[in-house]
Short mmCIF file of C-alpha atoms in Angstrom, two decimals:
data_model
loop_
_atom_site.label_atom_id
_atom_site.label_comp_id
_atom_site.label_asym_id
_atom_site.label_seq_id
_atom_site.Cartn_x
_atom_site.Cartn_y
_atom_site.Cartn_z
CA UNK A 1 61.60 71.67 170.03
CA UNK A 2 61.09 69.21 172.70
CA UNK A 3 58.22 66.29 172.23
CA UNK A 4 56.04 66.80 175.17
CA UNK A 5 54.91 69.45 177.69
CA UNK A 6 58.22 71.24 178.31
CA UNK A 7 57.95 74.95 179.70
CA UNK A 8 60.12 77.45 178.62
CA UNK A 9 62.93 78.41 180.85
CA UNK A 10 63.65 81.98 179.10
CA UNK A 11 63.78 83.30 175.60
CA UNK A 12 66.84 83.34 173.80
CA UNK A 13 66.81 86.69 171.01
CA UNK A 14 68.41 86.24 167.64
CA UNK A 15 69.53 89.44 166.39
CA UNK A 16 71.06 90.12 162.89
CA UNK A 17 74.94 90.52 163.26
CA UNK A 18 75.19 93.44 160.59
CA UNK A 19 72.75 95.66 162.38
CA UNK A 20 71.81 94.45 165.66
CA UNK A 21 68.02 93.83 164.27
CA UNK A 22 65.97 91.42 166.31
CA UNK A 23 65.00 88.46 164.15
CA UNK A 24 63.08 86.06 166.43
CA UNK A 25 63.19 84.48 170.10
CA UNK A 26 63.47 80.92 170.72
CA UNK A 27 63.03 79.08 173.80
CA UNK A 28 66.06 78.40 176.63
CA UNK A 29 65.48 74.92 178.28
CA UNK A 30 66.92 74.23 181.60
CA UNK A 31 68.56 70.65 183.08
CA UNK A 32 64.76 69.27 183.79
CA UNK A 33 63.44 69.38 179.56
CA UNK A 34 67.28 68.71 179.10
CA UNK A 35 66.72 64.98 181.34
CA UNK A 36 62.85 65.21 179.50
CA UNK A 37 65.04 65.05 176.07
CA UNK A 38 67.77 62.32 177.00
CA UNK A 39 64.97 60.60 178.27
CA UNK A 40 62.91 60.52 174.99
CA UNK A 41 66.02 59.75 173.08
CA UNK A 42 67.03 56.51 175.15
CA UNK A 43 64.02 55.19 175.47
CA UNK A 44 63.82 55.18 171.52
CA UNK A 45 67.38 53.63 171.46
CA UNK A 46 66.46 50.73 173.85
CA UNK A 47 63.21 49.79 172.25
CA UNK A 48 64.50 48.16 168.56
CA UNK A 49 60.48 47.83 168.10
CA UNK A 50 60.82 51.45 166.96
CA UNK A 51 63.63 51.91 165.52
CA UNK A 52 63.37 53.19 161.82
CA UNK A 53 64.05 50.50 159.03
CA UNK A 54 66.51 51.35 155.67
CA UNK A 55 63.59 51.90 153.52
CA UNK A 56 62.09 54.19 156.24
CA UNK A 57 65.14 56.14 156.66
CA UNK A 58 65.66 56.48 152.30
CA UNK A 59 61.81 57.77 151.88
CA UNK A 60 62.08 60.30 155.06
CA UNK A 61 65.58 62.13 153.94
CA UNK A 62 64.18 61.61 149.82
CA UNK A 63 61.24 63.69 150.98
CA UNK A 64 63.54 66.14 153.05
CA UNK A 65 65.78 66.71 150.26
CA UNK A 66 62.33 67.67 148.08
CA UNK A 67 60.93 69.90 150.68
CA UNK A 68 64.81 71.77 150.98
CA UNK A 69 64.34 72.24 147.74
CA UNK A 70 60.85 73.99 147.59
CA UNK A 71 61.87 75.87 151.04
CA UNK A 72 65.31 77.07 149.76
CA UNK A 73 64.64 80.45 149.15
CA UNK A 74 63.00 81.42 152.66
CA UNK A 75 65.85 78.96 154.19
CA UNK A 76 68.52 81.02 152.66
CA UNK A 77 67.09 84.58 153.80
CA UNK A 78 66.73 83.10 157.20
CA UNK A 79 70.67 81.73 157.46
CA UNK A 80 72.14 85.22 155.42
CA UNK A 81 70.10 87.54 158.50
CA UNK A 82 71.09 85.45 161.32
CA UNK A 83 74.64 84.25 160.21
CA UNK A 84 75.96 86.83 158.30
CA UNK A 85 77.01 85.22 155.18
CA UNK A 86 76.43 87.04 151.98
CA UNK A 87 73.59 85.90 150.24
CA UNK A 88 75.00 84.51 147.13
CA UNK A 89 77.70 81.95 149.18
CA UNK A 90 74.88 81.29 151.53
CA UNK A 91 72.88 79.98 148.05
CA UNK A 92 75.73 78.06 147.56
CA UNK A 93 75.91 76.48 151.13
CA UNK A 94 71.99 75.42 150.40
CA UNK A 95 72.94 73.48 147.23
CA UNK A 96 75.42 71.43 149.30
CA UNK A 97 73.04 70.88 152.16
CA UNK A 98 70.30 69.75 149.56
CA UNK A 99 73.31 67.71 147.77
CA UNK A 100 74.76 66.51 151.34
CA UNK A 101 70.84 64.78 152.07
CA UNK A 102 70.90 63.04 149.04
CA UNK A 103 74.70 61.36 150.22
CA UNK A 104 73.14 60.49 153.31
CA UNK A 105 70.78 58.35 151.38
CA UNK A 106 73.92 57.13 149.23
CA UNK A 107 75.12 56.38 152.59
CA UNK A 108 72.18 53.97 153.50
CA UNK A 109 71.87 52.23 149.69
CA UNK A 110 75.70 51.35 150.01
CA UNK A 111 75.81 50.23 153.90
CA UNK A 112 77.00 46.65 153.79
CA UNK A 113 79.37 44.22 156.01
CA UNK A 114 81.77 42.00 155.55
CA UNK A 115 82.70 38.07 155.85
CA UNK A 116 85.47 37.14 157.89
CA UNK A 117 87.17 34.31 156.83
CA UNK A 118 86.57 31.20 158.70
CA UNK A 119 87.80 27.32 158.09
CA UNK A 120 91.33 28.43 157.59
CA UNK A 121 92.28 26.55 161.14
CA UNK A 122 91.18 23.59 163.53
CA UNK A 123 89.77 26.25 165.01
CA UNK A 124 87.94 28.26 162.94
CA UNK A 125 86.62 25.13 160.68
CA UNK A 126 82.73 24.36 160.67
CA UNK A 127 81.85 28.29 161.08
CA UNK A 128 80.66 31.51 159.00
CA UNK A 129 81.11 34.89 159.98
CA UNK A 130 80.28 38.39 158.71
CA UNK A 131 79.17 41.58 160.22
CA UNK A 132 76.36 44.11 159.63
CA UNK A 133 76.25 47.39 160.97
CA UNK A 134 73.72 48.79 163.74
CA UNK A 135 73.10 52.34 165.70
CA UNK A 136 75.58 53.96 167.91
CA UNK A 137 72.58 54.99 170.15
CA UNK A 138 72.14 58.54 171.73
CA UNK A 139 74.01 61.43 169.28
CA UNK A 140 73.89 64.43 170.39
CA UNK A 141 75.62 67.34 168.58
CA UNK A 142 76.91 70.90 169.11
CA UNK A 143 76.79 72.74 166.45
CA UNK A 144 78.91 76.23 165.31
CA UNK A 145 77.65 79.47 163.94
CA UNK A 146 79.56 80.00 160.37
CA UNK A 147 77.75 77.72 158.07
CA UNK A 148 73.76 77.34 159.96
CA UNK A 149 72.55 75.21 157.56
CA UNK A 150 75.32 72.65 155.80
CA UNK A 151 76.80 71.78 159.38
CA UNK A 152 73.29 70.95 160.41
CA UNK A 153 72.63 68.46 157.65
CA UNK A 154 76.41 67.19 158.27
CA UNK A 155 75.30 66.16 161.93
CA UNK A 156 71.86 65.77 161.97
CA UNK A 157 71.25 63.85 158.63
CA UNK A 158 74.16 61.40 159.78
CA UNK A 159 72.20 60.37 162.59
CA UNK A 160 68.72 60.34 160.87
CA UNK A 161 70.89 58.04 158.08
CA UNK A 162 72.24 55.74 160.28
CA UNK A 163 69.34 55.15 162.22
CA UNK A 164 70.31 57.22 166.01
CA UNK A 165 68.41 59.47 167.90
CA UNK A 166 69.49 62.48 167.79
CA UNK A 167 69.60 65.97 170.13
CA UNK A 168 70.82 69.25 168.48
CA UNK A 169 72.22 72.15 169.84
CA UNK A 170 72.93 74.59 167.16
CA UNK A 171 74.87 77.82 168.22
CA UNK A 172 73.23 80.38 169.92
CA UNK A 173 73.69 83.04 167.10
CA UNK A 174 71.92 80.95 164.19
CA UNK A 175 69.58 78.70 166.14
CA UNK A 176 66.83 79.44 163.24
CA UNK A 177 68.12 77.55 160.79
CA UNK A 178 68.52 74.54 162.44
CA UNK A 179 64.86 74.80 164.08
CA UNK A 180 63.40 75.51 160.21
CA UNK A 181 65.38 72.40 159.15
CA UNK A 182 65.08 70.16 162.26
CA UNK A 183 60.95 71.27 161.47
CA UNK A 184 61.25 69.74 157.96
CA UNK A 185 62.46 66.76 158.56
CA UNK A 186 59.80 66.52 160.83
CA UNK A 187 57.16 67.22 157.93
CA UNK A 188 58.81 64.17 155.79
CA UNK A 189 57.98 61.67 158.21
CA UNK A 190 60.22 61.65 160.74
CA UNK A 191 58.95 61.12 164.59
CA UNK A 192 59.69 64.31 166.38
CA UNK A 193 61.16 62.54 169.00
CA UNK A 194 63.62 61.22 166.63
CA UNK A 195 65.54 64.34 166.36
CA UNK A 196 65.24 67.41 169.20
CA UNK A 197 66.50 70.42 168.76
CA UNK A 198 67.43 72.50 172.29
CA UNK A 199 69.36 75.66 173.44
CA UNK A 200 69.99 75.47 177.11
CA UNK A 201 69.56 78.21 179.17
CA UNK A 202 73.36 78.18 180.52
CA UNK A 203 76.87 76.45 180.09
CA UNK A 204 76.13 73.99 183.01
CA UNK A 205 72.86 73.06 181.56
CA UNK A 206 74.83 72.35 177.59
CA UNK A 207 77.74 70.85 179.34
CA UNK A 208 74.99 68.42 181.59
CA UNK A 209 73.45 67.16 177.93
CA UNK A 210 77.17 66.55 176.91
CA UNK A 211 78.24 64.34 179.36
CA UNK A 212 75.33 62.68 179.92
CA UNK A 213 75.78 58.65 180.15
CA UNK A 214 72.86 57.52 177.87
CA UNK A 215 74.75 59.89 174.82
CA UNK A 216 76.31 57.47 172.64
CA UNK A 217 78.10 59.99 170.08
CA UNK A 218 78.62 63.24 170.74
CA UNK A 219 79.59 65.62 167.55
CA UNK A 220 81.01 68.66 168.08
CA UNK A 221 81.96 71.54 165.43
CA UNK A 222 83.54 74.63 167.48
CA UNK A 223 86.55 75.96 169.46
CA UNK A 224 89.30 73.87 170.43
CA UNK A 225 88.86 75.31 173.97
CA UNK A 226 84.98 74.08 174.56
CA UNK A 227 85.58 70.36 172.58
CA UNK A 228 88.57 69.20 173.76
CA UNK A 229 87.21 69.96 177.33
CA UNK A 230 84.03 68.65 176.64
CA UNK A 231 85.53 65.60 175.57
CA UNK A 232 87.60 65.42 178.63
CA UNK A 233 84.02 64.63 180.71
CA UNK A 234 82.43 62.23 178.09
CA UNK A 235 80.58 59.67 179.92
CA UNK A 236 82.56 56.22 179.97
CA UNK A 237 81.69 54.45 176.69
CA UNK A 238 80.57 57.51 174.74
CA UNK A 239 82.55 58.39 170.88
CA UNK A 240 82.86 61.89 169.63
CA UNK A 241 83.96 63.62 166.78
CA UNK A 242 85.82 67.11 167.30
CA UNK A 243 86.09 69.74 164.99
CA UNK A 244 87.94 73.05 165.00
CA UNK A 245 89.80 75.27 163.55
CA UNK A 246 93.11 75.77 162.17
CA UNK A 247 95.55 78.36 161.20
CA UNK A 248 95.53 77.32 157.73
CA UNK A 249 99.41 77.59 155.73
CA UNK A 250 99.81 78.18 151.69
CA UNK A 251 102.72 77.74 150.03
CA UNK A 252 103.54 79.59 146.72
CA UNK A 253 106.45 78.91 144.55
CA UNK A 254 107.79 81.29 142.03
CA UNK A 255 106.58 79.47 139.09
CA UNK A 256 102.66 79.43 140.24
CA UNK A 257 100.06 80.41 137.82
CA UNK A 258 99.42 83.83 139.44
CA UNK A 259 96.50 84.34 137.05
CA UNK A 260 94.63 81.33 138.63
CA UNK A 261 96.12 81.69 142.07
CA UNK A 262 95.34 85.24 143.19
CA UNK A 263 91.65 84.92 142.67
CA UNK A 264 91.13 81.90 144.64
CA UNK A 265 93.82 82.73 147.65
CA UNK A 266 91.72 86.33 147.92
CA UNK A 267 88.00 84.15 148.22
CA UNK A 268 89.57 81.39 150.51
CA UNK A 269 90.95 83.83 153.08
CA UNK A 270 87.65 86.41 152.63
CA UNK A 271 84.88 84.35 152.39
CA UNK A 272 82.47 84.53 154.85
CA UNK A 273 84.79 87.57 156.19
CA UNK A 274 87.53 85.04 157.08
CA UNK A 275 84.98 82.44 159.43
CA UNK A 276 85.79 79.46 158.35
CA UNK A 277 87.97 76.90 160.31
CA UNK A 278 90.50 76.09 157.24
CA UNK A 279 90.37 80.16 155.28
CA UNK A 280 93.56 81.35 153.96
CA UNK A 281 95.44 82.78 156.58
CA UNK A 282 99.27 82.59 156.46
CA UNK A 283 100.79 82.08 153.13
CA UNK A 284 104.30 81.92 152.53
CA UNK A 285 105.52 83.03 149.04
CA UNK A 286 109.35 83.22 146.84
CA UNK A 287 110.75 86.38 147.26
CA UNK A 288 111.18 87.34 144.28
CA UNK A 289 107.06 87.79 143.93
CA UNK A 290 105.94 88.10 147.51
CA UNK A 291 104.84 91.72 147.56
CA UNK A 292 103.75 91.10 144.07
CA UNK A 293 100.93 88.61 145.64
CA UNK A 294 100.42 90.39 148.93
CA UNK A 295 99.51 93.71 146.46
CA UNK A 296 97.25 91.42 144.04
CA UNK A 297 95.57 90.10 146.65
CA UNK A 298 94.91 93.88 148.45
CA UNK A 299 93.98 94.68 145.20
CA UNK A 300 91.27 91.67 144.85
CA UNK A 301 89.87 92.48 148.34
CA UNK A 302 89.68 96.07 147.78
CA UNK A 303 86.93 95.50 144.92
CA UNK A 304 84.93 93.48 147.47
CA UNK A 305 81.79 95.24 148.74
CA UNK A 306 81.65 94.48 152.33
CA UNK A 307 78.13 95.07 154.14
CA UNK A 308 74.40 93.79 154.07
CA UNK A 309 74.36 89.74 154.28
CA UNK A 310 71.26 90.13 152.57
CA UNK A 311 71.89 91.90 149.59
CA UNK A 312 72.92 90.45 146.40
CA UNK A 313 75.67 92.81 146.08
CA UNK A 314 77.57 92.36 148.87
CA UNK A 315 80.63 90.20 149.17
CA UNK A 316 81.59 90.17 152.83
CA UNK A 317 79.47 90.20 154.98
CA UNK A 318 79.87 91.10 158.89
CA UNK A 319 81.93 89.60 161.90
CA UNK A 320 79.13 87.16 163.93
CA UNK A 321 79.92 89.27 167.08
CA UNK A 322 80.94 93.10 167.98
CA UNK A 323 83.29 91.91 170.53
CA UNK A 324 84.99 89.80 167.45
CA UNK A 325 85.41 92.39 165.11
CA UNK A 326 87.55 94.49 167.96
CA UNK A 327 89.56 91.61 169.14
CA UNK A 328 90.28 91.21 165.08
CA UNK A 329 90.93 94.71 164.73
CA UNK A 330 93.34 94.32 168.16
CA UNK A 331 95.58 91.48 166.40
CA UNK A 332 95.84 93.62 163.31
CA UNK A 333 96.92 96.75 165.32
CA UNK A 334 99.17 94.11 167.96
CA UNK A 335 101.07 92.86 164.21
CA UNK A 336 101.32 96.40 162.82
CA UNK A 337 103.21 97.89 165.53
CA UNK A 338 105.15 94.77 166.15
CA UNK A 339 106.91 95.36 162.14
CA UNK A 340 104.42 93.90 160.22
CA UNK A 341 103.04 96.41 156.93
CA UNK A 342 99.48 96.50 156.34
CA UNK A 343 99.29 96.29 152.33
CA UNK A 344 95.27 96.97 152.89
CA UNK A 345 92.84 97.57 155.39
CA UNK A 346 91.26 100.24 156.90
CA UNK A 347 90.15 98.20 160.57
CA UNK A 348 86.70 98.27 161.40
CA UNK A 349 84.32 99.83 158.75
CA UNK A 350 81.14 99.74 161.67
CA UNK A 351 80.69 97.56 164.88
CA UNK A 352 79.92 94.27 162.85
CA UNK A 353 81.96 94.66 160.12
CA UNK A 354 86.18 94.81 159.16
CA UNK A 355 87.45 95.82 155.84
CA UNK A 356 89.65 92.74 154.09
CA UNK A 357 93.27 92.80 155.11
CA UNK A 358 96.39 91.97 153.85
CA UNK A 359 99.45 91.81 156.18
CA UNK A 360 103.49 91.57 154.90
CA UNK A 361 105.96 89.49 157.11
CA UNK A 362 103.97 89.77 160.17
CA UNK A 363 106.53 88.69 162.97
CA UNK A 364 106.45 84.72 164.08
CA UNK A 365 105.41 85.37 167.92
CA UNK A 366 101.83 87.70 166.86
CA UNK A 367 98.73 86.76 167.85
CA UNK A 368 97.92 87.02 163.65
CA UNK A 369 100.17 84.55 162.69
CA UNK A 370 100.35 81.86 165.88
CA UNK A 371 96.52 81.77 166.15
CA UNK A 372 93.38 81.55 163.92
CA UNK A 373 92.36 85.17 163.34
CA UNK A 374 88.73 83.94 162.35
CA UNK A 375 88.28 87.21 160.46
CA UNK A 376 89.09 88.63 156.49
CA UNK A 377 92.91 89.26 157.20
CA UNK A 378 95.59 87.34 155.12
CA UNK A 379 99.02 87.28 156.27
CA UNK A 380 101.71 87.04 153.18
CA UNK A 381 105.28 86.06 154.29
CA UNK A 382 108.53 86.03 151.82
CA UNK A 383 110.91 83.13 151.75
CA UNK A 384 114.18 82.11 149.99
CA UNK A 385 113.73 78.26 150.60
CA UNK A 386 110.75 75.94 150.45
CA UNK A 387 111.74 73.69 153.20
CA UNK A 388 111.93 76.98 155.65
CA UNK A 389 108.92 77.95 154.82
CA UNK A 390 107.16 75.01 155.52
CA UNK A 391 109.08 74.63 158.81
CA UNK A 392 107.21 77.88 159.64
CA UNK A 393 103.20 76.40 158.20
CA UNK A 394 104.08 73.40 160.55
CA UNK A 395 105.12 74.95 163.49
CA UNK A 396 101.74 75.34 165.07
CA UNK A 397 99.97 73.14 167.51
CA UNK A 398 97.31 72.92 164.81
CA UNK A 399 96.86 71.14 161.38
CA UNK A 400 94.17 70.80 159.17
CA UNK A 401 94.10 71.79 155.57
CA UNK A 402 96.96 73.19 153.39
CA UNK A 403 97.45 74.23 149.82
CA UNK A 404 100.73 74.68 147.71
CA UNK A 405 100.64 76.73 144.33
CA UNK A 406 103.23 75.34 141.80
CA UNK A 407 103.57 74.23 138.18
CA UNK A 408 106.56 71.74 139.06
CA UNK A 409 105.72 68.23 140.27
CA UNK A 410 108.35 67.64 142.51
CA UNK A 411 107.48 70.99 144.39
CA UNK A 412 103.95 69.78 144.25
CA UNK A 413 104.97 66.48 145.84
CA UNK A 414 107.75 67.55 148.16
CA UNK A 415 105.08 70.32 149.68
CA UNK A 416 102.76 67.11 149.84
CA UNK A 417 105.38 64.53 151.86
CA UNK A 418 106.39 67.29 154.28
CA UNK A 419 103.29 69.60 155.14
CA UNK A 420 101.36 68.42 159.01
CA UNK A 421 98.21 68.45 157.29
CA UNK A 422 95.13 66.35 156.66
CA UNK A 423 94.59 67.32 153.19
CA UNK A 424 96.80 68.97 151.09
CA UNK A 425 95.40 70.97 147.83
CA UNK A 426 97.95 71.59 144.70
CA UNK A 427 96.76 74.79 142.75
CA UNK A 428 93.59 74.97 144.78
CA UNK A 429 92.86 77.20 147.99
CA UNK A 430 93.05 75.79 152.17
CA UNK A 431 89.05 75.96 152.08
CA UNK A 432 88.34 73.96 149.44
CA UNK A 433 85.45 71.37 150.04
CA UNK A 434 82.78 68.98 148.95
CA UNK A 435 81.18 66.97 150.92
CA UNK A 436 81.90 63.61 150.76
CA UNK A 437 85.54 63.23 150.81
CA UNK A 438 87.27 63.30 154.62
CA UNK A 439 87.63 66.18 156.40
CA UNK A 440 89.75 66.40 159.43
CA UNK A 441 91.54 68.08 162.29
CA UNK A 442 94.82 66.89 163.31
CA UNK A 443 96.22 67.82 166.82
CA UNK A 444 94.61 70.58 168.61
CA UNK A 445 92.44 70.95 165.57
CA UNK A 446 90.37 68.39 165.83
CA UNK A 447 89.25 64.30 166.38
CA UNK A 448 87.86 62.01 164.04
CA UNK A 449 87.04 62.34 160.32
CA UNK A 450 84.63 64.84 159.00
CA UNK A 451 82.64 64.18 155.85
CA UNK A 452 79.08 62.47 155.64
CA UNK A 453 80.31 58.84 154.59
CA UNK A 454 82.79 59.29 157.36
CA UNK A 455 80.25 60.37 159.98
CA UNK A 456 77.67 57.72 158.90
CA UNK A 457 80.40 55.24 159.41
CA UNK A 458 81.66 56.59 163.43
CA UNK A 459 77.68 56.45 164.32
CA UNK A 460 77.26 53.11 163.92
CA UNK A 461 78.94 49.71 165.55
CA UNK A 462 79.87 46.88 163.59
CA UNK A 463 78.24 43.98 165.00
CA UNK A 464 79.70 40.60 164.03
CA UNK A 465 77.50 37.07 164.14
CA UNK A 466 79.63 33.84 164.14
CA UNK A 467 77.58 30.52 162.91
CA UNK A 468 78.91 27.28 163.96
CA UNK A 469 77.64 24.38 161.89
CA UNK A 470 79.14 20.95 161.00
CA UNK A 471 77.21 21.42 157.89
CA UNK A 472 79.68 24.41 156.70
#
């Protein structure tokens, strides 16, 4: 979705990951419509005749948020058959896409600088000062697989809110919904040109938008492996935001509310069959009711209907890729024979999908509990004492969100003060969310600050004017 005559390069097939089912081809763009793009974008950036005013930018996203509203049915359908996600979470991801373009325009309404103090020295006397705030320039942004619409609005309507250019490329498995979307803000008013949507035809051809020197913030939501070496050939000059994923660590004391607890540890580390960068993974639990939880939480998952994104029914849906589900089903089998029990789970159920598994006291050097499985598998560990166990949730090179379950305070806080984590959540699971608030990777999980506020705020520069007058 290049402005312009751009000729196709190849076709790029979206299949369905539950049943292989082609969905729709899109077009692969090579380095030339990649130069075509940057070109479009920088040319927009330079001229300030056309860049889009406050009030512009409110009445284009007020319209989008309308026409996500009246297209959320057929938007929904599209994301469930290409992503995966069951239908009913992926209703659920539209609400906070719809709700995440209406921030965007919080965003703008609330955009403001500051005064800095002048006259307080000989040398500052006779002057005023303040700062307003002005467009990065270029974005362009990378997007992952596991949530084809919300991660779309978090990058795209960012960029559209603080005024940038910007170039998408969404992930090869769920380009659709970021075309459909990209395509409506297009119908509320925005210039094509202002926001492109591409899927190169190769690695070289991504990596040459990437590093590009006319990007001015490049976004990235995926592995660790691809961003932190994508970031490694930024351009001189050029911001970026990095996020990935983490191996996220619960702690549960002996006096947790089980009743409340169980429920939400069994969603957080199944939804969306485990494919999301902060799902309950490893959680470390007293002794004295470890294989009490690890059984509760079998029994939860075993009640889930895994199968058909699409169908109202279903709870878990499939893995995004075959060769996923048997590199899952490997870590399971590595943990099992290295000592660990399997409480539930019966491995693959079909190519695309794995049944929801629980693992007890899988040993510290498997691949299941040193690395983000990325699939519906929840390790439980038993532990005598607290500050052990959250030796063990820190002693990963990865941190992101944690969770403690506890009805004493001082557990609460001392979990708090001593977790490596960006967010911590008493009595509430690793995945827990809205929009608005900051949301970031620490160490190898990540760069920058998450969040649409927070990504409004990285894609602009603060731009300060100093007035010298002896009538001040």
């Amino acid at each position: 979705m290049i402005t312009g005559n751009i000729k196709a390069s190849g076709k790029l097939d979206v299949t369905a990951p539950y049943d292989g089912q082609l969905i729709a081809t899109v077009d692969k763009v090579d380095k030339n419509a990649i130069d075509h793009a940057l070109n479009i974008a920088s040319d927009l950036y330079n001229d300030r005749s056309k860049w889009l005013s406050a009030d512009k930018r409110i009445e284009i996203l007020t319209r989008l948020s309308a026409l996500m509203e009246d297209n959320a049915e057929r938007l929904i359908l599209i994301s469930a058959q290409e992503g995966g996600k069951p239908l009913n979470d992926t209703k659920v991801e539209m609400a906070r896409a719809i709700d995440g373009i209406n921030n965007c325009i919080e965003c703008i309404r609330n955009n403001h600088g500051e005064e800095i103090p002048m006259g307080l020295n000989a040398a500052s006397m006779n002057r005023l000062a303040f700062t307003s705030h002005e467009p990065i320039g270029v974005v362009v942004a990378v997007s992952a697989f596991n949530h084809p619409i919300n991660l779309i609005v978090h990058q795209v309507g960012p960029a559209v809110a603080s005024g940038c250019p910007v170039i998408i490329k969404p992930a090869d498995d769920t380009p659709l919904s970021c075309y459909e979307l990209v395509k409506l803000f297009h119908q509320a008013g925005l210039p094509e040109e202002w926001a492109q949507v591409v899927s190169p035809e190769s690695h070289d051809v991504a990596e040459a938008l990437v590093t590009d020197s006319r990007v001015g913030f490049f976004s990235f939501i995926g592995s660790a492996r691809v961003g932190w070496m994508l970031r490694s050939k930024l351009a001189p000059g050029a911001r970026c935001a990095l996020e990935h994923g983490g191996v996220a660590p619960v702690i549960v004391a002996a006096d947790a509310d089980l009743q409340s607890a169980l429920p939400m540890l069994a969603k957080g580390g199944f939804y969306h069959a485990g494919q999301v960068c902060v799902s309950v993974q490893r959680v470390f639990v007293e002794k004295a009711i470890a294989r009490q939880v690890a059984e509760k939480i079998a029994e939860l998952g075993n009640k889930m209907t895994v199968g058909d994104p699409t169908s109202a029914d279903t709870d878990i849906g499939p893995i995004i890729r075959h060769s996923e589900t048997n590199r899952i089903n490997e870590w399971v089998e590595e943990a099992i024979n290295a000592g660990a029990e399997r409480i539930s789970g019966s491995g693959k159920i079909s190519d695309s999908c794995y049944s929801p598994t629980v693992l007890f006291n899988p040993p510290e050097n498997t691949s299941v509990t040193c690395k983000e499985i990325f699939g519906p598998v929840i390790c439980v560990y038993e532990y005598e004492d607290i500050d052990e166990a959250i030796k063990r949730a820190n002693s990963l090179d990865v941190s992101f969100q944690a969770a403690v379950y506890t009805s004493n305070l001082d557990t609460a806080m001392h979990a708090y003060k001593q977790l490596n984590a960006s967010a911590v959540m008493v009595n509430d699971f690793t995945a827990f969310r809205v929009d608005w608030m900051p949301f970031a990777g620490l160490r190898q999980s990540g760069m920058g600050v998450g969040g649409i506020p927070h990504t409004f705020k990285d894609m602009q520069i603060e731009k300060m004017i100093v007035i010298k007058s002896g009538k001040l």
